[in-house]
């Protein structure tokens, strides 16, 4: 049954699924990350830093290590079978979560799909008390999206990631109202 959502007075119906990622899906995640990062982050960081970060976080070896460390990766697949994004989360105690990655192709954004995916992950699959994430401080669209979901800025985090590059992020926090 399609999920239904009203956004800016436009009725949108979505049917999507979240598929757990296995090693055979790592190339799909890597390719989606390349498409998304090349289009979105070029206005925030240099192409050289994008290439470095993609290699560091989205290579087969990097994704394998992340899953071995307990990250749960899901592909977002639309009703036509197209992979349109991915989510990565982890938790040490099944109540406090870290949202490591949450990406949807730009042409599939702005119609409520991100909110639907977030709600599906964190209401149907897990029951979090808190969720934290890092988001680039210049990534205004994403920061505003997370505000809409109920996140607050917890702190500023500048992390050296290698090659002279830094992640200049907000750490954002969502807390259950229960």
CSV table of N, CA and C in Angstrom, one decimal:
chain,number,residue,atom,x,y,z
A,1,UNK,N,0.8,-1.2,0.0
A,1,UNK,CA,0.0,0.0,0.0
A,1,UNK,C,0.9,1.2,0.0
A,2,UNK,N,0.7,2.2,-0.9
A,2,UNK,CA,1.5,3.4,-1.0
A,2,UNK,C,1.3,4.2,0.3
A,3,UNK,N,2.4,4.9,0.7
A,3,UNK,CA,2.3,5.8,1.8
A,3,UNK,C,1.8,7.1,1.2
A,4,UNK,N,0.9,7.8,1.9
A,4,UNK,CA,0.3,9.1,1.4
A,4,UNK,C,0.8,10.2,2.2
A,5,UNK,N,1.0,11.3,1.6
A,5,UNK,CA,1.6,12.5,2.2
A,5,UNK,C,1.1,13.8,1.5
A,6,UNK,N,0.6,14.8,2.3
A,6,UNK,CA,0.3,16.0,1.6
A,6,UNK,C,1.4,17.0,1.9
A,7,UNK,N,1.9,17.6,0.9
A,7,UNK,CA,3.0,18.5,1.0
A,7,UNK,C,2.7,19.8,0.1
A,8,UNK,N,2.7,20.9,0.8
A,8,UNK,CA,2.4,22.2,0.1
A,8,UNK,C,1.1,22.0,-0.8
A,9,UNK,N,0.1,21.4,-0.2
A,9,UNK,CA,-1.2,21.2,-0.9
A,9,UNK,C,-1.2,20.3,-2.1
A,10,UNK,N,-0.1,19.6,-2.3
A,10,UNK,CA,0.0,18.7,-3.4
A,10,UNK,C,-0.1,17.3,-2.8
A,11,UNK,N,-1.0,16.5,-3.3
A,11,UNK,CA,-1.1,15.1,-2.8
A,11,UNK,C,-0.1,14.2,-3.4
A,12,UNK,N,0.8,13.6,-2.6
A,12,UNK,CA,1.8,12.7,-3.1
A,12,UNK,C,1.7,11.4,-2.5
A,13,UNK,N,1.8,10.3,-3.4
A,13,UNK,CA,1.7,9.0,-2.9
A,13,UNK,C,3.0,8.3,-3.2
A,14,UNK,N,3.6,7.6,-2.1
A,14,UNK,CA,4.8,7.0,-2.3
A,14,UNK,C,4.7,5.5,-1.9
A,15,UNK,N,5.3,4.7,-2.7
A,15,UNK,CA,5.5,3.3,-2.3
A,15,UNK,C,7.0,3.1,-2.4
A,16,UNK,N,7.6,2.8,-1.3
A,16,UNK,CA,9.1,2.6,-1.3
A,16,UNK,C,9.4,1.5,-0.3
A,17,UNK,N,10.6,0.9,-0.4
A,17,UNK,CA,11.0,-0.1,0.6
A,17,UNK,C,12.4,0.2,1.0
A,18,UNK,N,12.7,-0.3,2.2
A,18,UNK,CA,14.1,-0.2,2.7
A,18,UNK,C,14.7,-1.6,2.7
A,19,UNK,N,15.7,-1.7,1.9
A,19,UNK,CA,16.4,-3.0,1.7
A,19,UNK,C,17.7,-3.0,2.5
A,20,UNK,N,17.9,-4.0,3.4
A,20,UNK,CA,19.2,-4.1,4.1
A,20,UNK,C,20.3,-4.3,3.0
A,21,UNK,N,21.4,-3.5,3.2
A,21,UNK,CA,22.5,-3.6,2.3
A,21,UNK,C,23.4,-4.8,2.6
A,22,UNK,N,23.8,-5.5,1.6
A,22,UNK,CA,24.8,-6.6,1.8
A,22,UNK,C,26.0,-6.2,1.0
A,23,UNK,N,27.1,-6.9,1.1
A,23,UNK,CA,28.3,-6.6,0.3
A,23,UNK,C,28.0,-6.5,-1.2
A,24,UNK,N,27.1,-7.3,-1.7
A,24,UNK,CA,26.9,-7.2,-3.1
A,24,UNK,C,26.2,-5.8,-3.5
A,25,UNK,N,25.7,-5.1,-2.5
A,25,UNK,CA,25.1,-3.8,-2.8
A,25,UNK,C,26.0,-2.6,-2.6
A,26,UNK,N,27.3,-2.9,-2.1
A,26,UNK,CA,28.2,-1.8,-1.8
A,26,UNK,C,28.4,-0.9,-3.0
A,27,UNK,N,28.5,-1.5,-4.2
A,27,UNK,CA,28.8,-0.7,-5.4
A,27,UNK,C,27.6,0.3,-5.7
A,28,UNK,N,26.4,-0.2,-5.4
A,28,UNK,CA,25.2,0.7,-5.6
A,28,UNK,C,25.3,1.9,-4.7
A,29,UNK,N,25.6,1.6,-3.4
A,29,UNK,CA,25.7,2.7,-2.4
A,29,UNK,C,26.9,3.7,-2.9
A,30,UNK,N,28.0,3.1,-3.3
A,30,UNK,CA,29.1,3.9,-3.7
A,30,UNK,C,28.7,4.8,-4.9
A,31,UNK,N,28.0,4.3,-5.9
A,31,UNK,CA,27.6,5.0,-7.0
A,31,UNK,C,26.5,6.1,-6.7
A,32,UNK,N,25.6,5.8,-5.8
A,32,UNK,CA,24.6,6.8,-5.4
A,32,UNK,C,25.3,7.9,-4.6
A,33,UNK,N,26.3,7.6,-3.8
A,33,UNK,CA,27.0,8.6,-3.0
A,33,UNK,C,27.7,9.5,-4.0
A,34,UNK,N,28.4,9.0,-5.0
A,34,UNK,CA,29.1,9.8,-6.0
A,34,UNK,C,28.1,10.8,-6.7
A,35,UNK,N,27.0,10.3,-7.2
A,35,UNK,CA,26.0,11.1,-7.8
A,35,UNK,C,25.5,12.2,-6.9
A,36,UNK,N,25.2,11.9,-5.7
A,36,UNK,CA,24.6,12.8,-4.7
A,36,UNK,C,25.7,13.8,-4.3
A,37,UNK,N,26.8,13.4,-3.9
A,37,UNK,CA,27.9,14.3,-3.4
A,37,UNK,C,28.4,15.2,-4.5
A,38,UNK,N,28.6,14.7,-5.8
A,38,UNK,CA,29.1,15.5,-6.8
A,38,UNK,C,28.1,16.7,-7.1
A,39,UNK,N,26.8,16.4,-7.0
A,39,UNK,CA,25.8,17.4,-7.3
A,39,UNK,C,25.6,18.4,-6.1
A,40,UNK,N,25.5,17.8,-4.9
A,40,UNK,CA,25.1,18.6,-3.8
A,40,UNK,C,26.3,19.3,-3.1
A,41,UNK,N,27.4,18.6,-2.8
A,41,UNK,CA,28.5,19.2,-2.0
A,41,UNK,C,29.4,20.1,-2.7
A,42,UNK,N,29.3,20.2,-4.0
A,42,UNK,CA,30.3,21.0,-4.8
A,42,UNK,C,30.1,22.5,-4.5
A,43,UNK,N,28.9,22.9,-4.0
A,43,UNK,CA,28.7,24.3,-3.5
A,43,UNK,C,29.2,24.5,-2.1
A,44,UNK,N,29.6,23.4,-1.4
A,44,UNK,CA,30.0,23.5,0.0
A,44,UNK,C,31.5,23.3,0.2
A,45,UNK,N,32.0,22.2,-0.5
A,45,UNK,CA,33.5,21.9,-0.4
A,45,UNK,C,34.0,21.6,-1.8
A,46,UNK,N,35.3,21.6,-1.9
A,46,UNK,CA,36.0,21.4,-3.2
A,46,UNK,C,35.8,20.0,-3.8
A,47,UNK,N,35.9,19.9,-5.1
A,47,UNK,CA,35.8,18.6,-5.7
A,47,UNK,C,36.9,17.7,-5.2
A,48,UNK,N,38.1,18.2,-4.9
A,48,UNK,CA,39.2,17.4,-4.3
A,48,UNK,C,38.7,16.8,-3.0
A,49,UNK,N,38.1,17.6,-2.1
A,49,UNK,CA,37.7,17.1,-0.8
A,49,UNK,C,36.5,16.1,-1.0
A,50,UNK,N,35.6,16.3,-2.0
A,50,UNK,CA,34.5,15.4,-2.3
A,50,UNK,C,35.2,14.0,-2.6
A,51,UNK,N,36.1,14.0,-3.6
A,51,UNK,CA,36.7,12.8,-4.0
A,51,UNK,C,37.4,12.1,-2.8
A,52,UNK,N,38.1,12.8,-2.0
A,52,UNK,CA,38.8,12.2,-0.8
A,52,UNK,C,37.8,11.6,0.1
A,53,UNK,N,36.7,12.4,0.4
A,53,UNK,CA,35.7,11.9,1.4
A,53,UNK,C,35.0,10.6,0.8
A,54,UNK,N,34.7,10.6,-0.5
A,54,UNK,CA,34.0,9.5,-1.1
A,54,UNK,C,34.9,8.2,-1.0
A,55,UNK,N,36.2,8.4,-1.2
A,55,UNK,CA,37.1,7.3,-1.1
A,55,UNK,C,37.2,6.8,0.3
A,56,UNK,N,37.2,7.7,1.2
A,56,UNK,CA,37.3,7.4,2.7
A,56,UNK,C,36.1,6.7,3.2
A,57,UNK,N,34.9,7.1,2.8
A,57,UNK,CA,33.7,6.7,3.4
A,57,UNK,C,32.8,5.7,2.6
A,58,UNK,N,33.1,5.6,1.3
A,58,UNK,CA,32.2,4.9,0.4
A,58,UNK,C,32.8,3.8,-0.5
A,59,UNK,N,34.1,3.6,-0.3
A,59,UNK,CA,34.8,2.5,-1.0
A,59,UNK,C,34.2,1.2,-0.4
A,60,UNK,N,34.4,0.1,-1.2
A,60,UNK,CA,34.0,-1.2,-0.7
A,60,UNK,C,34.6,-1.5,0.6
A,61,UNK,N,35.9,-1.3,0.8
A,61,UNK,CA,36.6,-1.5,2.1
A,61,UNK,C,36.0,-0.7,3.2
A,62,UNK,N,35.7,0.6,2.9
A,62,UNK,CA,35.1,1.4,4.0
A,62,UNK,C,33.7,1.0,4.4
A,63,UNK,N,32.9,0.6,3.4
A,63,UNK,CA,31.5,0.2,3.7
A,63,UNK,C,31.6,-1.2,4.5
A,64,UNK,N,32.5,-2.0,4.1
A,64,UNK,CA,32.6,-3.3,4.8
A,64,UNK,C,33.0,-3.1,6.2
A,65,UNK,N,34.0,-2.2,6.4
A,65,UNK,CA,34.4,-1.9,7.8
A,65,UNK,C,33.3,-1.4,8.6
A,66,UNK,N,32.5,-0.4,8.0
A,66,UNK,CA,31.4,0.2,8.8
A,66,UNK,C,30.4,-0.9,9.2
A,67,UNK,N,30.0,-1.8,8.3
A,67,UNK,CA,29.0,-2.8,8.6
A,67,UNK,C,29.6,-3.8,9.6
A,68,UNK,N,30.9,-4.1,9.6
A,68,UNK,CA,31.5,-4.9,10.6
A,68,UNK,C,31.5,-4.3,11.9
A,69,UNK,N,31.5,-2.9,12.0
A,69,UNK,CA,31.5,-2.2,13.2
A,69,UNK,C,30.1,-2.0,13.7
A,70,UNK,N,29.1,-2.5,13.0
A,70,UNK,CA,27.7,-2.5,13.5
A,70,UNK,C,26.8,-1.5,12.8
A,71,UNK,N,27.3,-0.8,11.8
A,71,UNK,CA,26.4,0.1,11.1
A,71,UNK,C,25.4,-0.7,10.3
A,72,UNK,N,24.1,-0.3,10.3
A,72,UNK,CA,23.0,-0.9,9.6
A,72,UNK,C,22.8,0.0,8.4
A,73,UNK,N,23.0,-0.5,7.2
A,73,UNK,CA,22.8,0.2,5.9
A,73,UNK,C,21.6,-0.3,5.2
A,74,UNK,N,20.8,0.7,4.7
A,74,UNK,CA,19.5,0.3,4.0
A,74,UNK,C,19.5,1.1,2.7
A,75,UNK,N,19.2,0.4,1.6
A,75,UNK,CA,18.9,1.1,0.3
A,75,UNK,C,17.4,1.6,0.4
A,76,UNK,N,17.2,2.8,-0.2
A,76,UNK,CA,15.8,3.2,-0.4
A,76,UNK,C,15.5,2.9,-1.8
A,77,UNK,N,14.5,2.1,-2.0
A,77,UNK,CA,14.1,1.7,-3.3
A,77,UNK,C,12.6,2.1,-3.6
A,78,UNK,N,12.4,2.8,-4.7
A,78,UNK,CA,11.1,3.3,-5.0
A,78,UNK,C,10.2,2.2,-5.6
A,79,UNK,N,9.0,2.5,-6.0
A,79,UNK,CA,8.0,1.5,-6.4
A,79,UNK,C,8.3,1.0,-7.8
A,80,UNK,N,9.3,1.6,-8.5
A,80,UNK,CA,9.7,1.0,-9.8
A,80,UNK,C,10.9,0.2,-9.7
A,81,UNK,N,11.4,0.0,-8.5
A,81,UNK,CA,12.6,-0.8,-8.3
A,81,UNK,C,13.9,0.0,-8.4
A,82,UNK,N,13.9,1.3,-8.5
A,82,UNK,CA,15.0,2.2,-8.6
A,82,UNK,C,15.6,2.5,-7.3
A,83,UNK,N,16.9,2.3,-7.1
A,83,UNK,CA,17.6,2.7,-5.9
A,83,UNK,C,17.7,4.2,-5.9
A,84,UNK,N,17.2,4.9,-4.9
A,84,UNK,CA,17.1,6.3,-4.9
A,84,UNK,C,17.8,7.0,-3.7
A,85,UNK,N,18.4,6.2,-2.8
A,85,UNK,CA,19.0,6.7,-1.7
A,85,UNK,C,19.5,5.6,-0.7
A,86,UNK,N,20.0,6.1,0.4
A,86,UNK,CA,20.4,5.1,1.4
A,86,UNK,C,20.5,5.8,2.8
A,87,UNK,N,20.5,4.9,3.8
A,87,UNK,CA,20.5,5.3,5.2
A,87,UNK,C,21.5,4.4,5.9
A,88,UNK,N,22.2,5.0,6.9
A,88,UNK,CA,23.1,4.2,7.7
A,88,UNK,C,23.0,4.6,9.1
A,89,UNK,N,22.7,3.7,10.0
A,89,UNK,CA,22.6,4.0,11.5
A,89,UNK,C,23.3,3.0,12.3
A,90,UNK,N,23.6,3.4,13.5
A,90,UNK,CA,24.2,2.4,14.5
A,90,UNK,C,23.7,2.8,15.9
A,91,UNK,N,23.8,1.8,16.8
A,91,UNK,CA,23.5,2.0,18.2
A,91,UNK,C,24.2,1.0,19.0
A,92,UNK,N,24.7,1.4,20.2
A,92,UNK,CA,25.3,0.5,21.1
A,92,UNK,C,24.3,-0.1,22.1
A,93,UNK,N,23.1,0.5,22.2
A,93,UNK,CA,22.2,0.0,23.2
A,93,UNK,C,20.8,-0.1,22.8
A,94,UNK,N,20.5,0.1,21.5
A,94,UNK,CA,19.1,0.0,20.9
A,94,UNK,C,18.2,1.1,21.4
A,95,UNK,N,18.7,2.2,22.0
A,95,UNK,CA,17.9,3.3,22.3
A,95,UNK,C,18.5,4.6,21.9
A,96,UNK,N,19.8,4.7,21.9
A,96,UNK,CA,20.6,5.9,21.5
A,96,UNK,C,21.2,5.6,20.2
A,97,UNK,N,20.8,6.3,19.1
A,97,UNK,CA,21.3,6.0,17.7
A,97,UNK,C,22.1,7.1,17.2
A,98,UNK,N,22.9,6.7,16.2
A,98,UNK,CA,23.7,7.7,15.4
A,98,UNK,C,23.3,7.5,14.0
A,99,UNK,N,22.8,8.6,13.3
A,99,UNK,CA,22.4,8.5,11.9
A,99,UNK,C,23.7,9.0,11.2
A,100,UNK,N,24.4,8.0,10.6
A,100,UNK,CA,25.6,8.3,9.9
A,100,UNK,C,25.4,8.9,8.5
A,101,UNK,N,24.5,8.3,7.8
A,101,UNK,CA,24.3,8.7,6.4
A,101,UNK,C,22.7,8.7,6.1
A,102,UNK,N,22.3,9.7,5.4
A,102,UNK,CA,20.9,9.8,5.0
A,102,UNK,C,20.9,10.6,3.7
A,103,UNK,N,20.8,9.9,2.6
A,103,UNK,CA,20.9,10.6,1.3
A,103,UNK,C,19.8,10.1,0.4
A,104,UNK,N,19.2,11.0,-0.3
A,104,UNK,CA,18.2,10.7,-1.4
A,104,UNK,C,18.6,11.5,-2.6
A,105,UNK,N,18.5,10.9,-3.8
A,105,UNK,CA,18.8,11.6,-5.0
A,105,UNK,C,18.1,12.9,-5.0
A,106,UNK,N,18.7,14.0,-5.5
A,106,UNK,CA,18.1,15.3,-5.5
A,106,UNK,C,16.8,15.4,-6.2
A,107,UNK,N,16.7,14.7,-7.4
A,107,UNK,CA,15.5,14.8,-8.2
A,107,UNK,C,14.3,14.0,-7.5
A,108,UNK,N,14.6,13.3,-6.4
A,108,UNK,CA,13.5,12.6,-5.6
A,108,UNK,C,13.2,13.4,-4.3
A,109,UNK,N,13.8,14.5,-4.1
A,109,UNK,CA,13.6,15.2,-2.9
A,109,UNK,C,12.5,16.2,-3.0
A,110,UNK,N,12.2,16.9,-1.9
A,110,UNK,CA,11.2,18.0,-1.9
A,110,UNK,C,9.8,17.6,-2.1
A,111,UNK,N,9.4,16.4,-1.7
A,111,UNK,CA,8.0,16.0,-1.8
A,111,UNK,C,7.7,15.1,-0.6
A,112,UNK,N,8.5,15.2,0.5
A,112,UNK,CA,8.1,14.5,1.7
A,112,UNK,C,8.7,13.2,1.9
A,113,UNK,N,9.4,12.7,0.9
A,113,UNK,CA,10.0,11.3,0.9
A,113,UNK,C,11.0,11.2,2.1
A,114,UNK,N,11.8,12.2,2.3
A,114,UNK,CA,12.8,12.1,3.4
A,114,UNK,C,12.2,11.9,4.7
A,115,UNK,N,11.1,12.7,5.0
A,115,UNK,CA,10.4,12.5,6.2
A,115,UNK,C,9.7,11.2,6.4
A,116,UNK,N,9.2,10.7,5.3
A,116,UNK,CA,8.6,9.3,5.3
A,116,UNK,C,9.6,8.2,5.6
A,117,UNK,N,10.8,8.3,5.0
A,117,UNK,CA,11.8,7.4,5.2
A,117,UNK,C,12.3,7.4,6.6
A,118,UNK,N,12.6,8.7,7.1
A,118,UNK,CA,13.0,8.8,8.5
A,118,UNK,C,12.0,8.2,9.5
A,119,UNK,N,10.7,8.5,9.3
A,119,UNK,CA,9.7,8.0,10.2
A,119,UNK,C,9.6,6.5,10.1
A,120,UNK,N,9.8,5.9,8.9
A,120,UNK,CA,9.7,4.5,8.8
A,120,UNK,C,10.9,3.8,9.5
A,121,UNK,N,12.1,4.3,9.3
A,121,UNK,CA,13.2,3.7,10.0
A,121,UNK,C,13.1,3.8,11.5
A,122,UNK,N,12.7,5.0,12.0
A,122,UNK,CA,12.7,5.2,13.4
A,122,UNK,C,11.4,5.0,14.2
A,123,UNK,N,10.4,4.6,13.5
A,123,UNK,CA,9.1,4.2,14.2
A,123,UNK,C,8.8,2.8,13.9
A,124,UNK,N,9.1,2.2,12.8
A,124,UNK,CA,8.8,0.8,12.5
A,124,UNK,C,9.9,-0.1,12.8
A,125,UNK,N,11.2,0.3,12.5
A,125,UNK,CA,12.3,-0.6,12.7
A,125,UNK,C,12.9,-0.5,14.1
A,126,UNK,N,13.0,0.7,14.6
A,126,UNK,CA,13.7,1.0,15.9
A,126,UNK,C,12.8,1.9,16.7
A,127,UNK,N,13.1,2.0,18.0
A,127,UNK,CA,12.4,2.8,19.0
A,127,UNK,C,13.4,3.7,19.7
A,128,UNK,N,13.9,4.7,19.1
A,128,UNK,CA,15.0,5.5,19.8
A,128,UNK,C,14.6,6.4,20.9
A,129,UNK,N,15.5,6.6,21.9
A,129,UNK,CA,15.3,7.7,22.8
A,129,UNK,C,16.0,8.9,22.3
A,130,UNK,N,17.2,8.7,21.7
A,130,UNK,CA,17.9,9.8,21.1
A,130,UNK,C,18.4,9.4,19.7
A,131,UNK,N,18.6,10.4,18.8
A,131,UNK,CA,19.3,10.2,17.6
A,131,UNK,C,20.3,11.4,17.4
A,132,UNK,N,21.5,11.1,17.1
A,132,UNK,CA,22.5,12.1,16.8
A,132,UNK,C,22.9,12.0,15.4
A,133,UNK,N,23.4,13.1,14.8
A,133,UNK,CA,24.0,13.1,13.5
A,133,UNK,C,25.0,14.2,13.4
A,134,UNK,N,25.9,14.1,12.4
A,134,UNK,CA,26.7,15.2,12.0
A,134,UNK,C,26.2,15.8,10.7
A,135,UNK,N,26.2,17.1,10.5
A,135,UNK,CA,25.8,17.7,9.3
A,135,UNK,C,26.7,18.9,9.1
A,136,UNK,N,27.2,19.1,7.8
A,136,UNK,CA,28.1,20.2,7.5
A,136,UNK,C,27.3,21.5,7.8
A,137,UNK,N,28.0,22.5,8.5
A,137,UNK,CA,27.4,23.7,8.9
A,137,UNK,C,26.9,24.6,7.8
A,138,UNK,N,27.5,24.4,6.6
A,138,UNK,CA,27.1,25.1,5.4
A,138,UNK,C,26.0,24.4,4.6
A,139,UNK,N,25.6,23.3,5.0
A,139,UNK,CA,24.6,22.5,4.3
A,139,UNK,C,23.2,22.9,4.8
A,140,UNK,N,22.8,24.1,4.5
A,140,UNK,CA,21.6,24.7,5.0
A,140,UNK,C,20.3,23.9,4.7
A,141,UNK,N,20.2,23.4,3.5
A,141,UNK,CA,19.0,22.6,3.2
A,141,UNK,C,18.9,21.4,4.2
A,142,UNK,N,20.0,20.7,4.4
A,142,UNK,CA,19.9,19.5,5.3
A,142,UNK,C,19.7,19.9,6.7
A,143,UNK,N,20.4,21.0,7.2
A,143,UNK,CA,20.2,21.5,8.6
A,143,UNK,C,18.7,21.8,8.8
A,144,UNK,N,18.1,22.5,7.8
A,144,UNK,CA,16.7,22.9,7.9
A,144,UNK,C,15.8,21.7,7.9
A,145,UNK,N,16.1,20.7,7.1
A,145,UNK,CA,15.4,19.4,7.0
A,145,UNK,C,15.4,18.8,8.4
A,146,UNK,N,16.6,18.7,9.0
A,146,UNK,CA,16.6,18.1,10.4
A,146,UNK,C,15.9,18.9,11.4
A,147,UNK,N,16.0,20.2,11.3
A,147,UNK,CA,15.1,21.0,12.2
A,147,UNK,C,13.7,20.7,12.1
A,148,UNK,N,13.2,20.5,10.9
A,148,UNK,CA,11.8,20.1,10.6
A,148,UNK,C,11.4,18.8,11.3
A,149,UNK,N,12.4,17.9,11.3
A,149,UNK,CA,12.2,16.6,12.0
A,149,UNK,C,12.2,16.6,13.5
A,150,UNK,N,12.6,17.8,14.0
A,150,UNK,CA,12.7,17.9,15.5
A,150,UNK,C,14.1,17.9,16.1
A,151,UNK,N,15.1,17.9,15.3
A,151,UNK,CA,16.5,17.9,15.8
A,151,UNK,C,16.8,19.4,16.3
A,152,UNK,N,17.7,19.4,17.2
A,152,UNK,CA,18.3,20.7,17.7
A,152,UNK,C,19.8,20.6,17.5
A,153,UNK,N,20.5,21.7,17.4
A,153,UNK,CA,21.9,21.7,17.4
A,153,UNK,C,22.4,21.5,18.8
A,154,UNK,N,23.3,20.5,19.0
A,154,UNK,CA,23.8,20.1,20.3
A,154,UNK,C,25.2,20.8,20.5
A,155,UNK,N,26.0,20.8,19.4
A,155,UNK,CA,27.3,21.4,19.5
A,155,UNK,C,27.9,21.5,18.1
A,156,UNK,N,29.0,22.3,18.0
A,156,UNK,CA,29.8,22.4,16.8
A,156,UNK,C,31.0,21.4,16.9
A,157,UNK,N,31.3,20.8,15.8
A,157,UNK,CA,32.3,19.8,15.8
A,157,UNK,C,33.2,20.0,14.5
A,158,UNK,N,34.5,20.3,14.7
A,158,UNK,CA,35.4,20.4,13.6
A,158,UNK,C,36.4,19.2,13.7
A,159,UNK,N,36.3,18.3,12.7
A,159,UNK,CA,37.1,17.1,12.8
A,159,UNK,C,38.0,17.0,11.6
A,160,UNK,N,39.3,16.9,11.9
A,160,UNK,CA,40.3,16.7,10.8
A,160,UNK,C,40.1,15.2,10.3
A,161,UNK,N,40.0,15.1,9.0
A,161,UNK,CA,39.7,13.8,8.4
A,161,UNK,C,40.8,13.3,7.5
A,162,UNK,N,41.9,14.0,7.4
A,162,UNK,CA,43.0,13.6,6.6
A,162,UNK,C,43.2,14.5,5.4
A,163,UNK,N,44.5,14.4,4.9
A,163,UNK,CA,44.8,15.2,3.7
A,163,UNK,C,44.6,16.7,3.9
A,164,UNK,N,44.6,17.1,5.1
A,164,UNK,CA,44.4,18.6,5.4
A,164,UNK,C,42.9,19.0,5.4
A,165,UNK,N,42.0,18.1,5.2
A,165,UNK,CA,40.6,18.4,5.1
A,165,UNK,C,39.9,18.3,6.5
A,166,UNK,N,38.9,19.1,6.7
A,166,UNK,CA,38.1,19.1,7.9
A,166,UNK,C,36.7,18.9,7.6
A,167,UNK,N,36.0,18.3,8.5
A,167,UNK,CA,34.5,18.3,8.5
A,167,UNK,C,34.1,19.3,9.5
A,168,UNK,N,33.5,20.4,9.0
A,168,UNK,CA,33.0,21.5,9.9
A,168,UNK,C,31.5,21.3,10.1
A,169,UNK,N,31.2,20.6,11.1
A,169,UNK,CA,29.8,20.1,11.3
A,169,UNK,C,29.1,20.7,12.5
A,170,UNK,N,27.8,20.6,12.5
A,170,UNK,CA,27.0,20.6,13.7
A,170,UNK,C,26.7,19.2,14.1
A,171,UNK,N,26.8,18.9,15.4
A,171,UNK,CA,26.2,17.7,15.9
A,171,UNK,C,24.8,18.0,16.3
A,172,UNK,N,23.8,17.3,15.7
A,172,UNK,CA,22.4,17.6,16.0
A,172,UNK,C,21.8,16.4,16.7
A,173,UNK,N,20.9,16.8,17.6
A,173,UNK,CA,20.3,15.8,18.5
A,173,UNK,C,18.7,15.8,18.4
A,174,UNK,N,18.2,14.6,18.3
A,174,UNK,CA,16.7,14.4,18.3
A,174,UNK,C,16.4,13.6,19.6
A,175,UNK,N,15.4,14.0,20.3
A,175,UNK,CA,15.0,13.3,21.6
A,175,UNK,C,13.6,12.9,21.5
A,176,UNK,N,13.3,11.7,21.9
A,176,UNK,CA,11.9,11.2,21.9
A,176,UNK,C,11.1,12.0,22.9
A,177,UNK,N,9.8,12.2,22.5
A,177,UNK,CA,8.9,13.0,23.4
A,177,UNK,C,8.2,12.0,24.4
A,178,UNK,N,8.5,10.7,24.3
A,178,UNK,CA,7.8,9.7,25.1
A,178,UNK,C,8.3,9.8,26.6
